[in-house]
PDB file of C-alpha atoms in Angstrom:
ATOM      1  CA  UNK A   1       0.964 153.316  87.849  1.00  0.00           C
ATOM      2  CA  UNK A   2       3.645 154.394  90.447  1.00  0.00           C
ATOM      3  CA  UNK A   3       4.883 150.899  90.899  1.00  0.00           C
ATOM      4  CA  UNK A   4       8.711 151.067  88.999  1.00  0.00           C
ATOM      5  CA  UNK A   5      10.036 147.632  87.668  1.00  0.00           C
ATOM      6  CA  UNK A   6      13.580 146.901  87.579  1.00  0.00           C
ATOM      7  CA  UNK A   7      14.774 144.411  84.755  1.00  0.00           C
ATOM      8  CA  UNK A   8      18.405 143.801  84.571  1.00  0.00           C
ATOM      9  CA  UNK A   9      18.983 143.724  80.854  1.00  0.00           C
ATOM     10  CA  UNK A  10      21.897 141.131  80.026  1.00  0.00           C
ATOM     11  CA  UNK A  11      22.321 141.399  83.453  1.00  0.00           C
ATOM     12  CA  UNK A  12      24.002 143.859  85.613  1.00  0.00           C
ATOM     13  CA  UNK A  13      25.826 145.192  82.250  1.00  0.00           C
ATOM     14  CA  UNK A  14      26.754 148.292  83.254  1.00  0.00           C
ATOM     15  CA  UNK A  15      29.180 147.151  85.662  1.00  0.00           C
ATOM     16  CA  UNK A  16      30.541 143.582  83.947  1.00  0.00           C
ATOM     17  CA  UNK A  17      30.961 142.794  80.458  1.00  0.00           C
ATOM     18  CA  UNK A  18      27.191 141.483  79.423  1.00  0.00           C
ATOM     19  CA  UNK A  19      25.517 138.087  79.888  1.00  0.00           C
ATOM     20  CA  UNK A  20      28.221 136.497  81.598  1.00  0.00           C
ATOM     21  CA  UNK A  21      27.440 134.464  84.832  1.00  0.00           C
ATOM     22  CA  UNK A  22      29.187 137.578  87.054  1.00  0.00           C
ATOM     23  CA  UNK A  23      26.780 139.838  85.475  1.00  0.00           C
ATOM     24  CA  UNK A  24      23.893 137.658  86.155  1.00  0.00           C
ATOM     25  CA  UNK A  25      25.412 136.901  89.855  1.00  0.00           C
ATOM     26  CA  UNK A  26      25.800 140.793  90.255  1.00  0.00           C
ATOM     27  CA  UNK A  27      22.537 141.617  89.094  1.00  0.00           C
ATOM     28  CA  UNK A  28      20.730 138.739  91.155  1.00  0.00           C
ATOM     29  CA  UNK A  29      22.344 140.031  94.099  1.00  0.00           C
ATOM     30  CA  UNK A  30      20.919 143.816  93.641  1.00  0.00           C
ATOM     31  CA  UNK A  31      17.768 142.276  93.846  1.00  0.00           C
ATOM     32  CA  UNK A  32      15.979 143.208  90.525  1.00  0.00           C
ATOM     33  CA  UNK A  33      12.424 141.919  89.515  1.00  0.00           C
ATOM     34  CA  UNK A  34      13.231 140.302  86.243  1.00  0.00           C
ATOM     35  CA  UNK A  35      17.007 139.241  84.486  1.00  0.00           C
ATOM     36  CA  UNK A  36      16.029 139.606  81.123  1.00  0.00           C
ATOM     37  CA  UNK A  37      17.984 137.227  78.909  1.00  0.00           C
ATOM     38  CA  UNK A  38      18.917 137.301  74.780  1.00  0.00           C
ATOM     39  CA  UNK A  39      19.193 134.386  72.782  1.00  0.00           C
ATOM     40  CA  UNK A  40      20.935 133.274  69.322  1.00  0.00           C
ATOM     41  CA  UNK A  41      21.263 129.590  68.229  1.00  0.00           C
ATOM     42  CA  UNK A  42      25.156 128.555  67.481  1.00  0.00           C
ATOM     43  CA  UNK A  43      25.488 126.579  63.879  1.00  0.00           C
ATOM     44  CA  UNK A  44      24.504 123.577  65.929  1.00  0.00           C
ATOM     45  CA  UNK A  45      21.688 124.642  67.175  1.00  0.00           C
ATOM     46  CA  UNK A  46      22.321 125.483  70.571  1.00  0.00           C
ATOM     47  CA  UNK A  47      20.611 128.428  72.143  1.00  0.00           C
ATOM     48  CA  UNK A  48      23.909 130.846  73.001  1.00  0.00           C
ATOM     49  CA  UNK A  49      23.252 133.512  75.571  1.00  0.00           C
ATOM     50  CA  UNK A  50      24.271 136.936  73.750  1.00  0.00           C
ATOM     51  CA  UNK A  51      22.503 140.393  73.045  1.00  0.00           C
ATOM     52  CA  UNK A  52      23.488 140.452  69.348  1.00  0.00           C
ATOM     53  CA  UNK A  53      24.056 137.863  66.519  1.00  0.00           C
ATOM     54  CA  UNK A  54      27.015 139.138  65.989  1.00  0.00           C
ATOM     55  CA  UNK A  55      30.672 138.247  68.478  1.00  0.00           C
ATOM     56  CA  UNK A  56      32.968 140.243  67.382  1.00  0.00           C
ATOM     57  CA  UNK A  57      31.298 143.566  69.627  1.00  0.00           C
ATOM     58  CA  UNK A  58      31.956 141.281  72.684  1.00  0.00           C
ATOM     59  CA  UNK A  59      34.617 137.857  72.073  1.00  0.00           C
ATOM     60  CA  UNK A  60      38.390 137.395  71.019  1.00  0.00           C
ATOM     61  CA  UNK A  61      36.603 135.874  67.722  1.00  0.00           C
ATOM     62  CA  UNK A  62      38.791 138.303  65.085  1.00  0.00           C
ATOM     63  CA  UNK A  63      41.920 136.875  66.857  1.00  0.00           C
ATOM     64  CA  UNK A  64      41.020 133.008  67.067  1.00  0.00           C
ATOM     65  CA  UNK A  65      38.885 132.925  64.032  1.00  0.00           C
ATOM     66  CA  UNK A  66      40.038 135.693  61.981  1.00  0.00           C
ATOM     67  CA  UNK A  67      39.489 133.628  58.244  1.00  0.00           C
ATOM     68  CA  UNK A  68      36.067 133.035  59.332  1.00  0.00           C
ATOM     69  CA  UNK A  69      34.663 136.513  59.100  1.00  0.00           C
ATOM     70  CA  UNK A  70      31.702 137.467  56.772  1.00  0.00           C
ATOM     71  CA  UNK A  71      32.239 139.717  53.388  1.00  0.00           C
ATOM     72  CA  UNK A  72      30.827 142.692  55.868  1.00  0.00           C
ATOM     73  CA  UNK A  73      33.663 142.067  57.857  1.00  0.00           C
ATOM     74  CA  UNK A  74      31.408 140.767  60.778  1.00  0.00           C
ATOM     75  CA  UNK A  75      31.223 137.460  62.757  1.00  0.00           C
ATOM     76  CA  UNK A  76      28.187 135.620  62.973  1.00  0.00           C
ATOM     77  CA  UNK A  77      27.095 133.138  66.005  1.00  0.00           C
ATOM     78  CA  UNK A  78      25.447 130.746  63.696  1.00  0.00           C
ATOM     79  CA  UNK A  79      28.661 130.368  61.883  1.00  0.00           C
ATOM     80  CA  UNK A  80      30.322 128.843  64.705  1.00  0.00           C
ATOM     81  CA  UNK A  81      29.523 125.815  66.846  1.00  0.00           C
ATOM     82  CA  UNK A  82      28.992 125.438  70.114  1.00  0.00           C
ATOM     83  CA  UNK A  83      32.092 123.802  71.087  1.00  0.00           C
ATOM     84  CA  UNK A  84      33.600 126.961  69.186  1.00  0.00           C
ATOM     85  CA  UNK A  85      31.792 129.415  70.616  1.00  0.00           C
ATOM     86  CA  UNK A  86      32.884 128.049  74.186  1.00  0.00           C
ATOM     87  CA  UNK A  87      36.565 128.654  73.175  1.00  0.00           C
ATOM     88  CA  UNK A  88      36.315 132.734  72.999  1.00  0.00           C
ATOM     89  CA  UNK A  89      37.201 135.373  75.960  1.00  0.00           C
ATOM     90  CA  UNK A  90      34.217 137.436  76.496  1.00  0.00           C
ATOM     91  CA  UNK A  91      34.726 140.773  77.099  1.00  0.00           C
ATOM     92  CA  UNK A  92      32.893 144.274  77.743  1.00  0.00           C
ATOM     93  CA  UNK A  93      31.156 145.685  74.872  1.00  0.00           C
ATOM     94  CA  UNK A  94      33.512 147.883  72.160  1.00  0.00           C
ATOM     95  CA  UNK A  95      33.201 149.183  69.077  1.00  0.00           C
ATOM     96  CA  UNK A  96      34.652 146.303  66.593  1.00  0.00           C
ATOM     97  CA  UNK A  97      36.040 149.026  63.850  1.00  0.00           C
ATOM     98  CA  UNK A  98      37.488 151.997  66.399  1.00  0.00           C
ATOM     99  CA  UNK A  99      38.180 149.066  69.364  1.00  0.00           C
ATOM    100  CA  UNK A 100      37.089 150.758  72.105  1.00  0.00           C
ATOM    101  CA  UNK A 101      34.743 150.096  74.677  1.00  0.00           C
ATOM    102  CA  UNK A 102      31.056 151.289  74.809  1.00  0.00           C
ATOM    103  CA  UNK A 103      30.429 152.011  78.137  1.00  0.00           C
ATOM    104  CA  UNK A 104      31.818 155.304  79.335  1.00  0.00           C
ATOM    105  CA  UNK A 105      33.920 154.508  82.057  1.00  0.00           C
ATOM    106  CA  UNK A 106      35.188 150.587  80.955  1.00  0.00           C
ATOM    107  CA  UNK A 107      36.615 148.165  83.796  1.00  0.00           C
ATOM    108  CA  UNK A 108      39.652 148.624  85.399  1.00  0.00           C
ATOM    109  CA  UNK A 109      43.003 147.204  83.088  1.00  0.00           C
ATOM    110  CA  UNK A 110      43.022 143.453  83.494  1.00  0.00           C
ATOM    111  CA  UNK A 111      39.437 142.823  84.367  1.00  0.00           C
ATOM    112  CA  UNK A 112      37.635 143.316  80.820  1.00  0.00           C
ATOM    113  CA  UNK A 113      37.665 139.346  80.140  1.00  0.00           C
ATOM    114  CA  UNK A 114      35.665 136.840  81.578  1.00  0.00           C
TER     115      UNK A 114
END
């Protein structure tokens, strides 16, 4: 098969922090075949567009919900609501222990929240 398909994972996520709607607008526009999409339900019930189960790799959770953590010191989706959930900054991926980000050359200062 020489035919190469292009799926923008969490959409264009090298370039914007991941699964946000300027990811997805960023990707659409460099015309992949498929946006591939994650999914976690909230403690409501409501599917929640994220790679991971847990928020505290890409969201301001630890600073708006810091007495809410789990005893492994992570943040779970399904803890929080969706009306929660829609409260917290997303941001590019980083390393929740060290704090710094994953990809190697992060946004420019002052554009790593969306």
């Amino acid at each position: 098969m020489d035919t190469k398909i292009v799926i923008a994972h969490r959409g264009a996520s090298g370039y914007l922090p991941e699964h946000t709607m300027e990811a997805k607008a960023m990707a659409y526009a460099m015309n992949p075949h498929f946006i591939e999409q994650d999914l976690v339900l909230s403690k409501d019930n409501v599917p929640i567009v994220i790679h991971d189960i847990y928020l505290d790799d890409v969201t301001d959770v630890a600073v708006k919900f810091a007495d809410r953590k789990r005893k492994d010191n992570r943040f779970y989706v399904i803890d929080f609501t969706f009306d929660e959930l829609q409260t917290l900054k997303v941001t590019e991926r980083f390393n929740h222990e060290t704090r710094r980000t994953v990809l190697p050359k992060p946004l420019p200062e002052g554009k790593r929240e969306f």
